[in-house]
Coordinates of C-alpha atoms in Angstrom, one line a residue:
Chain A
X1 CA -57.6 0.4 16.6
X2 CA -56.8 2.4 19.2
X3 CA -53.1 2.8 19.7
X4 CA -51.4 3.5 22.9
X5 CA -49.2 6.5 22.6
X6 CA -46.9 5.1 25.6
X7 CA -47.1 1.8 24.3
X8 CA -45.9 3.1 20.7
X9 CA -43.2 5.0 21.9
X10 CA -41.8 2.3 24.3
X11 CA -41.7 0.0 21.3
X12 CA -39.8 3.0 19.5
X13 CA -37.3 3.1 22.2
X14 CA -36.6 -0.4 22.3
X15 CA -36.1 -0.6 18.6
X16 CA -33.7 2.6 19.2
X17 CA -31.9 0.5 21.6
X18 CA -31.6 -2.7 19.4
X19 CA -30.5 -0.1 16.5
X20 CA -27.5 1.2 18.9
X21 CA -26.1 -2.3 19.4
X22 CA -26.4 -3.1 15.9
X23 CA -24.7 0.4 14.7
X24 CA -21.8 -0.4 16.9
X25 CA -21.5 -4.0 15.8
X26 CA -21.9 -3.0 12.3
X27 CA -20.1 0.0 11.7
X28 CA -16.6 -1.5 12.1
X29 CA -17.3 -3.9 9.3
X30 CA -18.4 -1.2 7.4
X31 CA -14.9 0.8 8.0
X32 CA -13.0 -2.4 7.2
X33 CA -14.8 -3.6 4.2
X34 CA -14.1 0.2 2.9
X35 CA -10.5 0.5 3.8
X36 CA -9.2 -2.8 3.8
X37 CA -11.7 -4.4 1.1
X38 CA -12.1 -7.3 3.2
X39 CA -15.4 -9.1 4.4
X40 CA -14.8 -9.8 7.8
X41 CA -16.9 -13.1 8.9
X42 CA -15.4 -13.0 12.0
X43 CA -16.5 -9.6 13.2
X44 CA -19.3 -11.0 15.1
X45 CA -16.9 -13.2 16.9
X46 CA -15.4 -10.2 18.1
X47 CA -18.6 -8.6 19.3
X48 CA -19.4 -11.9 21.1
X49 CA -15.8 -11.8 22.5
X50 CA -16.6 -8.3 23.9
X51 CA -19.5 -9.5 26.2
X52 CA -17.5 -12.5 27.2
X53 CA -14.3 -10.0 28.3
X54 CA -16.3 -7.8 30.4
X55 CA -17.9 -10.4 31.9
X56 CA -14.2 -11.5 32.8
X57 CA -13.1 -8.3 33.7
X58 CA -15.6 -7.2 35.8
X59 CA -15.8 -10.2 37.6
X60 CA -19.1 -10.5 37.9
X61 CA -19.9 -7.3 39.4
X62 CA -22.4 -5.0 37.8
X63 CA -20.8 -2.2 39.2
X64 CA -17.6 -2.6 37.2
X65 CA -19.4 -2.0 33.8
X66 CA -17.9 1.6 33.3
X67 CA -13.8 0.9 33.7
X68 CA -14.8 -2.3 32.4
X69 CA -15.8 -1.2 29.2
X70 CA -12.6 0.9 29.0
X71 CA -10.4 -2.0 29.4
X72 CA -12.4 -4.5 27.1
X73 CA -12.3 -1.3 24.1
X74 CA -8.4 -1.4 25.0
X75 CA -8.1 -5.2 24.4
X76 CA -10.1 -4.7 21.3
X77 CA -7.5 -2.6 19.8
X78 CA -4.5 -4.9 20.7
X79 CA -6.3 -7.9 19.4
X80 CA -7.3 -6.4 16.4
X81 CA -3.9 -5.1 15.4
X82 CA -2.4 -8.5 16.0
X83 CA -5.2 -10.3 13.9
X84 CA -4.3 -7.9 11.2
X85 CA -0.6 -8.3 11.5
X86 CA -0.5 -12.0 11.9
X87 CA -3.6 -13.3 9.5
X88 CA -4.8 -10.8 6.8
X89 CA -1.7 -8.8 5.9
X90 CA -0.5 -12.1 3.8
X91 CA -3.9 -12.3 2.1
X92 CA -4.6 -9.0 0.8
X93 CA -3.3 -9.6 -2.5
X94 CA -5.1 -13.1 -2.5
X95 CA -8.5 -13.6 -4.0
X96 CA -11.8 -12.7 -2.1
X97 CA -12.8 -16.2 -1.3
X98 CA -9.4 -16.8 0.5
X99 CA -10.1 -13.6 2.5
X100 CA -13.3 -15.0 3.4
X101 CA -12.1 -18.3 4.2
X102 CA -9.6 -17.2 6.5
X103 CA -12.0 -14.8 8.3
X104 CA -14.3 -17.9 8.8
X105 CA -11.5 -19.7 10.2
X106 CA -10.9 -17.1 12.9
X107 CA -14.8 -17.4 13.5
X108 CA -14.3 -21.2 14.2
X109 CA -11.6 -20.5 16.4
X110 CA -12.8 -17.7 18.3
X111 CA -15.9 -19.6 18.7
X112 CA -14.3 -22.8 20.1
X113 CA -11.8 -20.6 21.9
X114 CA -14.3 -18.9 24.3
X115 CA -16.1 -22.3 25.0
X116 CA -12.7 -23.5 26.1
X117 CA -11.9 -20.1 28.3
X118 CA -15.5 -19.7 29.3
X119 CA -17.3 -23.0 29.0
X120 CA -20.7 -23.1 27.2
X121 CA -22.9 -22.0 29.6
X122 CA -24.9 -18.3 29.2
X123 CA -23.0 -15.6 31.2
X124 CA -24.8 -12.8 32.4
X125 CA -23.8 -9.2 34.1
X126 CA -27.1 -7.2 35.6
X127 CA -27.2 -3.3 35.0
X128 CA -25.2 -1.3 37.7
X129 CA -27.4 -0.3 40.5
X130 CA -27.9 3.2 39.3
X131 CA -29.4 2.1 36.4
X132 CA -31.5 -1.0 37.7
X133 CA -34.8 0.7 38.1
X134 CA -36.8 1.7 35.2
X135 CA -37.7 5.1 33.7
X136 CA -41.1 6.0 33.0
X137 CA -41.7 7.6 29.8
X138 CA -45.5 8.4 28.9
X139 CA -46.7 6.1 31.3
X140 CA -44.9 3.0 29.9
X141 CA -41.6 1.4 31.9
X142 CA -38.2 1.6 29.9
X143 CA -35.2 0.1 31.1
X144 CA -32.8 2.8 32.1
X145 CA -30.1 1.0 30.4
X146 CA -31.2 0.9 27.1
X147 CA -30.9 4.9 27.5
X148 CA -27.2 4.5 28.1
X149 CA -26.9 2.3 25.1
X150 CA -28.5 4.8 22.9
X151 CA -26.4 7.5 24.2
X152 CA -23.2 5.7 23.7
X153 CA -24.6 4.9 20.0
X154 CA -24.6 8.5 19.4
X155 CA -21.7 9.5 20.8
X156 CA -19.5 7.1 18.8
X157 CA -21.1 8.1 15.7
X158 CA -20.6 11.7 16.3
X159 CA -16.9 11.1 17.5
X160 CA -16.2 8.8 14.4
X161 CA -17.7 11.4 11.9
X162 CA -15.7 14.0 13.5
X163 CA -12.6 11.8 13.6
X164 CA -13.1 11.1 9.9
X165 CA -13.8 14.3 8.5
X166 CA -11.6 16.4 10.7
X167 CA -8.7 14.9 11.6
X168 CA -5.5 14.0 9.2
X169 CA -5.7 10.2 9.7
X170 CA -9.2 10.5 9.5
X171 CA -8.5 12.0 5.5
X172 CA -6.3 9.1 5.1
X173 CA -8.5 6.6 6.0
X174 CA -11.1 8.0 3.7
X175 CA -8.6 8.5 0.8
X176 CA -7.6 5.0 1.5
X177 CA -10.9 3.3 0.4
X178 CA -10.6 5.3 -3.0
X179 CA -7.2 4.9 -4.1
X180 CA -4.6 3.0 -2.0
X181 CA -1.4 3.1 -4.6
X182 CA -2.2 6.9 -4.7
X183 CA -2.0 7.1 -1.0
X184 CA 1.1 5.3 -0.5
X185 CA 2.8 7.4 -3.5
X186 CA 2.0 10.3 -1.4
X187 CA 4.3 8.8 1.4
X188 CA 1.4 7.8 3.9
X189 CA 2.2 4.7 5.9
X190 CA -0.6 2.8 4.3
X191 CA 0.0 -0.7 6.1
X192 CA 0.1 1.1 9.3
X193 CA -2.8 3.0 8.6
X194 CA -5.0 -0.4 7.9
X195 CA -3.6 -2.2 10.9
X196 CA -5.2 1.0 12.7
X197 CA -8.4 1.0 11.0
X198 CA -8.8 -2.9 11.7
X199 CA -8.1 -2.4 15.3
X200 CA -10.8 0.2 15.5
X201 CA -13.2 -1.5 13.5
X202 CA -12.5 -4.5 16.1
X203 CA -12.6 -2.5 19.1
X204 CA -16.0 -1.1 18.0
X205 CA -17.5 -4.7 17.6
X206 CA -16.1 -5.4 21.2
X207 CA -17.4 -2.4 22.7
X208 CA -20.8 -3.1 20.9
X209 CA -20.8 -6.6 22.4
X210 CA -19.5 -5.6 25.8
X211 CA -22.4 -2.9 25.8
X212 CA -25.5 -5.5 25.6
X213 CA -24.2 -7.5 28.4
X214 CA -26.0 -6.1 31.2
X215 CA -29.4 -6.4 29.4
X216 CA -28.7 -9.9 27.6
X217 CA -27.1 -13.0 28.3
X218 CA -23.9 -14.0 26.0
X219 CA -23.1 -17.7 24.7
X220 CA -20.8 -18.8 21.8
X221 CA -23.7 -19.1 19.3
X222 CA -24.3 -15.2 19.3
X223 CA -21.4 -14.7 16.9
X224 CA -23.0 -16.5 14.0
X225 CA -26.2 -14.5 14.5
X226 CA -24.2 -11.2 15.0
X227 CA -22.1 -11.5 11.8
X228 CA -25.5 -12.2 9.8
X229 CA -26.9 -8.9 11.4
X230 CA -23.8 -6.8 10.9
X231 CA -24.0 -7.5 6.8
X232 CA -27.7 -6.9 6.8
X233 CA -27.1 -3.4 8.4
X234 CA -23.6 -2.7 6.4
X235 CA -25.5 -3.8 3.0
X236 CA -28.9 -1.8 3.8
X237 CA -26.9 1.1 4.7
X238 CA -24.3 1.2 2.2
X239 CA -20.8 -0.8 2.6
X240 CA -17.8 1.9 3.8
X241 CA -20.6 4.2 5.0
X242 CA -20.9 5.2 8.7
X243 CA -24.4 7.1 8.2
X244 CA -25.3 4.4 5.9
X245 CA -24.7 1.6 9.0
X246 CA -26.5 4.2 11.3
X247 CA -29.4 4.2 8.8
X248 CA -29.3 0.6 8.3
X249 CA -28.8 0.2 12.1
X250 CA -32.3 2.2 12.7
X251 CA -34.1 0.6 9.9
X252 CA -33.2 -2.9 11.1
X253 CA -34.1 -2.0 15.1
X254 CA -37.5 -0.6 14.3
X255 CA -38.6 -3.2 11.9
X256 CA -37.8 -5.9 14.7
X257 CA -39.5 -4.0 17.1
X258 CA -42.6 -3.2 15.2
X259 CA -42.6 -6.3 13.1
X260 CA -43.0 -8.2 16.2
X261 CA -46.5 -6.6 17.0
X262 CA -47.4 -7.0 13.3
X263 CA -46.4 -10.5 12.6
X264 CA -44.1 -12.1 15.3
X265 CA -43.1 -15.0 13.8
X266 CA -41.9 -13.7 10.6
X267 CA -40.3 -10.5 12.1
X268 CA -36.7 -11.6 11.0
X269 CA -38.0 -12.6 7.5
X270 CA -38.8 -8.9 7.0
X271 CA -35.3 -8.1 7.6
X272 CA -34.0 -10.3 5.0
X273 CA -36.6 -9.5 2.8
X274 CA -35.4 -5.7 3.0
X275 CA -31.8 -6.8 2.6
X276 CA -32.7 -8.4 -0.6
X277 CA -35.0 -5.8 -1.8
X278 CA -32.0 -2.9 -1.0
X279 CA -29.3 -5.1 -3.3
X280 CA -31.9 -5.5 -6.1
X281 CA -32.5 -1.8 -6.1
X282 CA -29.6 0.1 -4.9
X283 CA -26.8 -2.8 -4.7
X284 CA -24.5 -0.1 -2.9
X285 CA -26.8 0.6 -0.2
X286 CA -29.0 3.4 0.8
X287 CA -26.4 5.9 1.5
X288 CA -23.4 3.9 -0.1
X289 CA -21.8 5.4 -3.1
X290 CA -22.2 3.5 -6.4
X291 CA -18.9 1.8 -7.5
X292 CA -16.6 3.8 -9.4
X293 CA -16.1 2.5 -13.1
X294 CA -12.1 2.7 -13.7
X295 CA -11.6 2.7 -17.5
Chain B
X1 CA -9.2 -43.1 -16.2
X2 CA -6.5 -45.8 -15.1
X3 CA -6.6 -44.3 -11.7
X4 CA -10.2 -43.8 -11.4
X5 CA -11.5 -47.5 -12.1
X6 CA -9.9 -49.0 -9.3
X7 CA -10.7 -46.2 -6.8
X8 CA -14.5 -46.7 -8.1
X9 CA -14.1 -50.6 -7.5
X10 CA -12.5 -50.0 -4.1
X11 CA -15.3 -47.7 -3.5
X12 CA -17.8 -50.4 -4.6
X13 CA -16.1 -53.2 -2.4
X14 CA -15.9 -51.1 0.9
X15 CA -19.1 -51.6 2.5
X16 CA -18.4 -55.5 2.3
X17 CA -15.4 -55.1 4.6
X18 CA -16.2 -52.1 7.0
X19 CA -18.5 -51.8 9.8
X20 CA -21.3 -49.5 10.0
X21 CA -20.1 -46.5 11.5
X22 CA -17.3 -45.8 8.8
X23 CA -19.7 -46.7 6.1
X24 CA -22.3 -43.9 7.2
X25 CA -19.4 -41.3 7.8
X26 CA -18.2 -42.3 4.0
X27 CA -22.1 -41.8 2.9
X28 CA -22.1 -38.3 4.7
X29 CA -18.6 -37.3 2.7
X30 CA -20.4 -38.2 -0.8
X31 CA -23.5 -36.2 0.1
X32 CA -21.1 -33.1 1.0
X33 CA -19.1 -33.9 -1.9
X34 CA -22.2 -33.6 -4.4
X35 CA -23.2 -30.4 -2.5
X36 CA -20.0 -28.8 -2.9
X37 CA -19.3 -30.0 -6.8
X38 CA -22.9 -28.3 -7.6
X39 CA -21.5 -25.2 -5.6
X40 CA -18.1 -25.2 -7.8
X41 CA -20.4 -25.2 -10.5
X42 CA -21.3 -21.6 -9.8
X43 CA -18.0 -20.9 -8.2
X44 CA -15.4 -22.3 -10.7
X45 CA -17.3 -22.2 -13.9
X46 CA -19.4 -18.8 -13.3
X47 CA -16.7 -17.1 -11.2
X48 CA -19.5 -16.1 -8.6
X49 CA -19.1 -17.0 -5.2
X50 CA -22.7 -18.1 -4.0
X51 CA -23.1 -17.9 0.0
X52 CA -26.6 -19.4 -0.7
X53 CA -26.2 -22.8 -1.9
X54 CA -27.6 -23.9 1.6
X55 CA -31.2 -22.7 -0.1
X56 CA -31.0 -25.6 -2.9
X57 CA -29.8 -28.1 -0.4
X58 CA -32.4 -27.2 2.2
X59 CA -35.5 -27.1 -0.5
X60 CA -34.6 -30.5 -2.1
X61 CA -34.4 -31.9 1.6
X62 CA -37.7 -30.3 2.6
X63 CA -39.2 -31.3 -0.7
X64 CA -38.5 -35.0 -0.1
X65 CA -39.4 -35.1 3.7
X66 CA -42.8 -33.2 3.3
X67 CA -43.8 -35.5 0.2
X68 CA -42.6 -38.8 2.4
X69 CA -44.4 -37.4 5.6
X70 CA -47.3 -35.6 4.4
X71 CA -48.1 -37.0 0.9
X72 CA -46.7 -40.6 2.0
X73 CA -44.7 -40.7 -1.5
X74 CA -42.1 -43.6 -1.1
X75 CA -38.6 -42.3 -0.6
X76 CA -37.2 -42.8 -3.9
X77 CA -39.5 -41.2 -5.9
X78 CA -39.2 -37.9 -4.2
X79 CA -35.8 -37.6 -5.9
X80 CA -37.4 -35.9 -9.1
X81 CA -39.3 -33.6 -7.1
X82 CA -36.8 -32.5 -4.8
X83 CA -34.5 -31.8 -8.1
X84 CA -37.3 -29.7 -9.6
X85 CA -38.2 -27.7 -6.7
X86 CA -34.4 -26.7 -5.8
X87 CA -34.4 -25.9 -9.5
X88 CA -37.3 -23.5 -9.3
X89 CA -35.8 -22.0 -6.3
X90 CA -32.6 -21.5 -7.9
X91 CA -34.3 -19.9 -11.2
X92 CA -36.3 -17.4 -9.1
X93 CA -33.1 -16.8 -6.8
X94 CA -30.7 -16.7 -9.8
X95 CA -33.1 -14.6 -12.0
X96 CA -32.6 -11.8 -9.4
X97 CA -29.0 -12.7 -8.5
X98 CA -26.7 -13.1 -11.2
X99 CA -27.3 -9.9 -12.9
X100 CA -25.3 -8.6 -10.1
X101 CA -21.3 -9.5 -9.7
X102 CA -18.8 -10.1 -7.1
X103 CA -19.7 -9.2 -3.4
X104 CA -23.3 -7.9 -4.3
X105 CA -23.8 -11.6 -5.7
X106 CA -22.3 -13.1 -2.3
X107 CA -24.6 -10.8 -0.1
X108 CA -28.0 -11.5 -2.2
X109 CA -27.8 -15.1 -2.4
X110 CA -27.0 -15.1 1.2
X111 CA -29.8 -12.8 1.6
X112 CA -32.5 -15.2 -0.4
X113 CA -30.9 -18.0 1.5
X114 CA -31.6 -16.4 5.0
X115 CA -35.0 -15.5 4.1
X116 CA -36.1 -19.3 3.3
X117 CA -34.1 -20.3 6.5
X118 CA -36.2 -17.8 8.4
X119 CA -39.4 -18.8 6.8
X120 CA -38.6 -22.8 7.7
X121 CA -37.4 -22.1 10.9
X122 CA -40.8 -20.3 12.1
X123 CA -43.2 -22.0 9.8
X124 CA -44.7 -24.7 12.3
X125 CA -47.9 -25.7 10.7
X126 CA -45.8 -26.6 7.3
X127 CA -42.2 -27.4 8.1
X128 CA -42.2 -27.8 11.8
X129 CA -40.3 -24.8 12.6
X130 CA -37.1 -25.3 14.4
X131 CA -37.9 -28.7 15.6
X132 CA -37.5 -29.9 12.0
X133 CA -39.4 -33.2 10.4
X134 CA -37.9 -36.1 12.5
X135 CA -38.4 -39.7 12.0
X136 CA -39.1 -39.9 8.6
X137 CA -39.5 -43.3 7.3
X138 CA -37.3 -43.7 4.0
X139 CA -37.8 -47.4 3.0
X140 CA -35.9 -50.4 4.1
X141 CA -33.3 -49.7 0.9
X142 CA -32.0 -46.3 2.1
X143 CA -32.4 -47.1 6.0
X144 CA -29.5 -49.8 5.4
X145 CA -25.9 -48.2 5.5
X146 CA -24.8 -50.3 2.6
X147 CA -28.2 -49.2 0.6
X148 CA -27.9 -45.6 1.5
X149 CA -24.2 -45.8 0.7
X150 CA -24.6 -47.1 -3.0
X151 CA -27.1 -44.7 -3.4
X152 CA -25.2 -42.0 -2.5
X153 CA -22.0 -43.1 -4.4
X154 CA -24.2 -43.5 -7.4
X155 CA -25.7 -40.3 -7.5
X156 CA -22.3 -38.5 -6.5
X157 CA -20.8 -40.3 -9.8
X158 CA -23.5 -39.6 -12.2
X159 CA -23.3 -35.9 -10.8
X160 CA -19.7 -35.8 -11.4
X161 CA -19.9 -37.4 -14.5
X162 CA -22.4 -34.9 -15.7
X163 CA -20.2 -31.9 -14.4
X164 CA -17.1 -33.5 -16.4
X165 CA -19.1 -33.7 -19.5
X166 CA -20.7 -30.3 -18.8
X167 CA -16.6 -28.8 -18.4
X168 CA -15.7 -30.1 -21.9
X169 CA -19.2 -29.2 -23.7
X170 CA -19.5 -26.1 -25.7
X171 CA -21.9 -24.9 -22.7
X172 CA -18.9 -25.2 -20.7
X173 CA -16.8 -23.1 -22.9
X174 CA -19.4 -20.4 -23.0
X175 CA -19.9 -20.4 -19.3
X176 CA -16.1 -19.5 -18.8
X177 CA -16.2 -17.4 -21.8
X178 CA -18.7 -15.2 -19.9
X179 CA -16.5 -15.7 -17.0
X180 CA -13.5 -14.7 -18.3
X181 CA -14.4 -11.6 -20.5
X182 CA -17.9 -10.9 -20.5
X183 CA -18.0 -7.9 -23.3
X184 CA -16.2 -10.3 -25.6
X185 CA -18.7 -13.0 -25.3
X186 CA -21.4 -10.9 -25.6
X187 CA -19.7 -9.7 -28.8
X188 CA -19.5 -13.5 -30.4
X189 CA -23.2 -13.7 -29.8
X190 CA -23.5 -15.2 -26.3
X191 CA -26.1 -14.3 -23.7
X192 CA -24.2 -13.4 -20.5
X193 CA -27.5 -13.2 -18.4
X194 CA -28.9 -16.4 -19.9
X195 CA -25.6 -18.6 -19.5
X196 CA -25.3 -17.5 -15.9
X197 CA -28.7 -18.3 -15.0
X198 CA -28.5 -21.5 -16.8
X199 CA -25.3 -22.4 -14.9
X200 CA -27.0 -21.5 -11.6
X201 CA -30.2 -23.7 -12.2
X202 CA -28.1 -26.4 -13.0
X203 CA -26.2 -26.1 -9.9
X204 CA -29.1 -25.6 -7.5
X205 CA -30.6 -28.8 -8.9
X206 CA -27.7 -30.7 -8.1
X207 CA -27.4 -29.2 -4.6
X208 CA -31.2 -30.7 -4.3
X209 CA -30.1 -33.7 -4.8
X210 CA -27.7 -33.5 -2.1
X211 CA -30.5 -32.5 0.1
X212 CA -32.3 -35.3 -1.1
X213 CA -29.8 -37.9 0.2
X214 CA -29.2 -35.9 3.5
X215 CA -33.0 -36.6 4.3
X216 CA -32.3 -40.4 4.4
X217 CA -28.8 -39.8 6.1
X218 CA -30.6 -38.2 9.1
X219 CA -34.0 -39.6 8.7
X220 CA -34.7 -35.9 9.3
X221 CA -34.8 -32.5 8.1
X222 CA -33.8 -29.5 10.0
X223 CA -33.6 -25.8 9.2
X224 CA -30.3 -25.8 9.6
X225 CA -30.0 -27.6 6.3
X226 CA -30.8 -23.7 4.8
X227 CA -28.7 -21.5 7.3
X228 CA -25.7 -19.7 5.9
X229 CA -23.0 -22.3 7.7
X230 CA -24.3 -25.0 5.8
X231 CA -23.5 -22.8 2.6
X232 CA -20.2 -22.3 4.4
X233 CA -19.2 -26.1 4.6
X234 CA -19.7 -26.4 0.6
X235 CA -17.3 -23.2 0.3
X236 CA -15.1 -24.7 2.8
X237 CA -15.1 -28.0 1.2
X238 CA -14.6 -26.8 -2.6
X239 CA -11.9 -24.4 -1.4
X240 CA -10.0 -27.1 0.7
X241 CA -9.9 -29.6 -2.3
X242 CA -9.2 -27.0 -5.0
X243 CA -11.7 -25.4 -6.8
X244 CA -10.0 -25.4 -10.3
X245 CA -10.0 -29.2 -10.4
X246 CA -12.9 -31.2 -11.4
X247 CA -12.6 -33.4 -8.2
X248 CA -11.2 -30.7 -5.9
X249 CA -14.4 -30.1 -4.5
X250 CA -15.2 -33.8 -3.9
X251 CA -11.7 -34.6 -2.4
X252 CA -12.2 -31.4 -0.1
X253 CA -15.7 -33.0 1.0
X254 CA -14.2 -36.3 1.9
X255 CA -11.4 -34.9 3.6
X256 CA -13.6 -32.8 5.5
X257 CA -15.9 -35.2 6.6
X258 CA -13.4 -37.6 7.5
X259 CA -11.6 -35.2 9.3
X260 CA -14.5 -34.0 11.3
X261 CA -15.2 -37.8 12.1
X262 CA -12.1 -38.4 13.1
X263 CA -11.3 -35.2 15.6
X264 CA -15.1 -35.5 16.8
X265 CA -14.3 -38.6 18.2
X266 CA -11.5 -37.8 20.3
X267 CA -12.6 -34.2 21.3
X268 CA -15.4 -31.8 21.2
X269 CA -13.2 -28.9 19.8
X270 CA -14.2 -29.9 16.2
X271 CA -14.7 -26.1 14.9
X272 CA -11.4 -25.2 16.8
X273 CA -9.1 -27.9 14.6
X274 CA -11.3 -27.1 11.5
X275 CA -10.5 -23.4 11.9
X276 CA -6.7 -24.0 12.6
X277 CA -6.4 -26.3 9.6
X278 CA -8.1 -23.6 7.3
X279 CA -5.8 -20.8 8.6
X280 CA -2.9 -23.1 8.0
X281 CA -4.1 -24.1 4.4
X282 CA -5.0 -20.6 3.4
X283 CA -1.7 -19.1 4.5
X284 CA 0.3 -21.9 3.4
X285 CA -1.6 -24.2 0.7
X286 CA -3.5 -21.7 -1.3
X287 CA -4.3 -24.2 -3.9
X288 CA -6.0 -26.5 -2.2
X289 CA -5.2 -30.6 -1.9
X290 CA -6.3 -31.0 -5.8
X291 CA -3.1 -28.4 -6.0
X292 CA -0.8 -31.0 -4.6
X293 CA -1.8 -33.5 -7.4
X294 CA -1.1 -31.2 -10.3
X295 CA -2.3 -28.4 -11.9
X296 CA -5.2 -28.7 -14.0
X297 CA -4.2 -27.8 -17.9
X298 CA -5.4 -24.5 -18.8
X299 CA -8.2 -24.6 -21.2
X300 CA -11.0 -22.2 -22.6

């Protein structure tokens, strides 16, 4: 079988674009689980909300994409902080299933809230005119906007890594995943820190959703699919690990891109299979850390 | 027992007085009640949160649907097969899942159920893909609203009685012992892995019975039966009703379905109402509906 290199590169880049979206979606979920210990079932809902907010802010004008995304991320930060303060803070001491039920309730409310505000119809926003034409890579056309998505995800990954490794707040966030009580004893304002982490995670999900709008339509049903995709990425890569989310997103994106070529009907089944295998072999994920056994 | 006999009598007489629609809604309530009670066996007795019970509900339903449409079996005779197939899937999924704990168990059961959903959703030649299997002839008894009502009520009552006996049996105590302190349970000679797997398989088999009933209720089978939101329904019903109480999940399921029918007749925004109710209950009534009735006595 003759493999066309241009086509191969095209599939690879398409997979990379999918991976970029998945990374932005999942990294916030991972951060939130690491710091707050909460599995956020509403994470995909905020992702969906991001796309709707961009549609609303840009008023259907593709040129409004850049400043629109900035506004939407700011809204995401505020919204995340509010949700954490009002709904999550009371349930930190509760059993896990209460937290899951609470975030599932948020999923339901956001899904119908979006229907009330924007209607059930699909919404879309084309790419800005500068990016409307495809770029040619090795003789194959490739949507220019995909490159923007890939660069955006790469920039977020590097900035997030610098933030966590090189700043004091980043140090606290890493510390709070290890030992919340010790950090409190050291005088760090932990409740405010957790609000900040949740707001950051939600802002990233909102950014991820908004960034897909120039290429994909959005509908209220996106949320339940997105949150499962985010779980897969985070579980494969390792809960709480940023590089894990990046690796997980890369693997899932490429499996989908090439799985479609090999066995189109069941490419999504491959992804769930990978998730199950990783959970069996390395439950803490490919780049996650095994849980510390406390005695 | 003084409360339950009159309650059962009322439930037996209801179809004689009610029109068709409320009888059908109650039947759906019984089906979800059985599903939620099955889920709660793993959730309460084993202390594990499964997010994949839709897999057993769905495989039970598809076993019945396929046997009726492809092999021409009479609907009622497919029940043992639905139970067996659901139990087999529970055996395989449980074999891998019950070794893990907490969030990993939840995610692994979710992954397996979603894997089965993806296959059912796309395997057009066998399962009908995303069209599902519509128009299943389930026979005149299960087609009549009252017939299916009594069938569902009988299976729910049998299931609850079974769970009640299990709860009081040595096996029930052993399951809770493993849940509460695995190391000590092992030290007195119990096998945590075997016990968890057994509980998981029984739970899966009961969920398969609920799937069998759902086929008659909708006269169809759909891939949504295996989707993760179906598993979430059982979780909501169990926690809404109060998972510590034997009848809590069933009460929660009936409340869930009745409230759903009531709200859906008035507005299309049922998920919004459900979400707000859940937010309210989680924040202010953490012990569920059964928590209002009284505390379950602390046993074993």
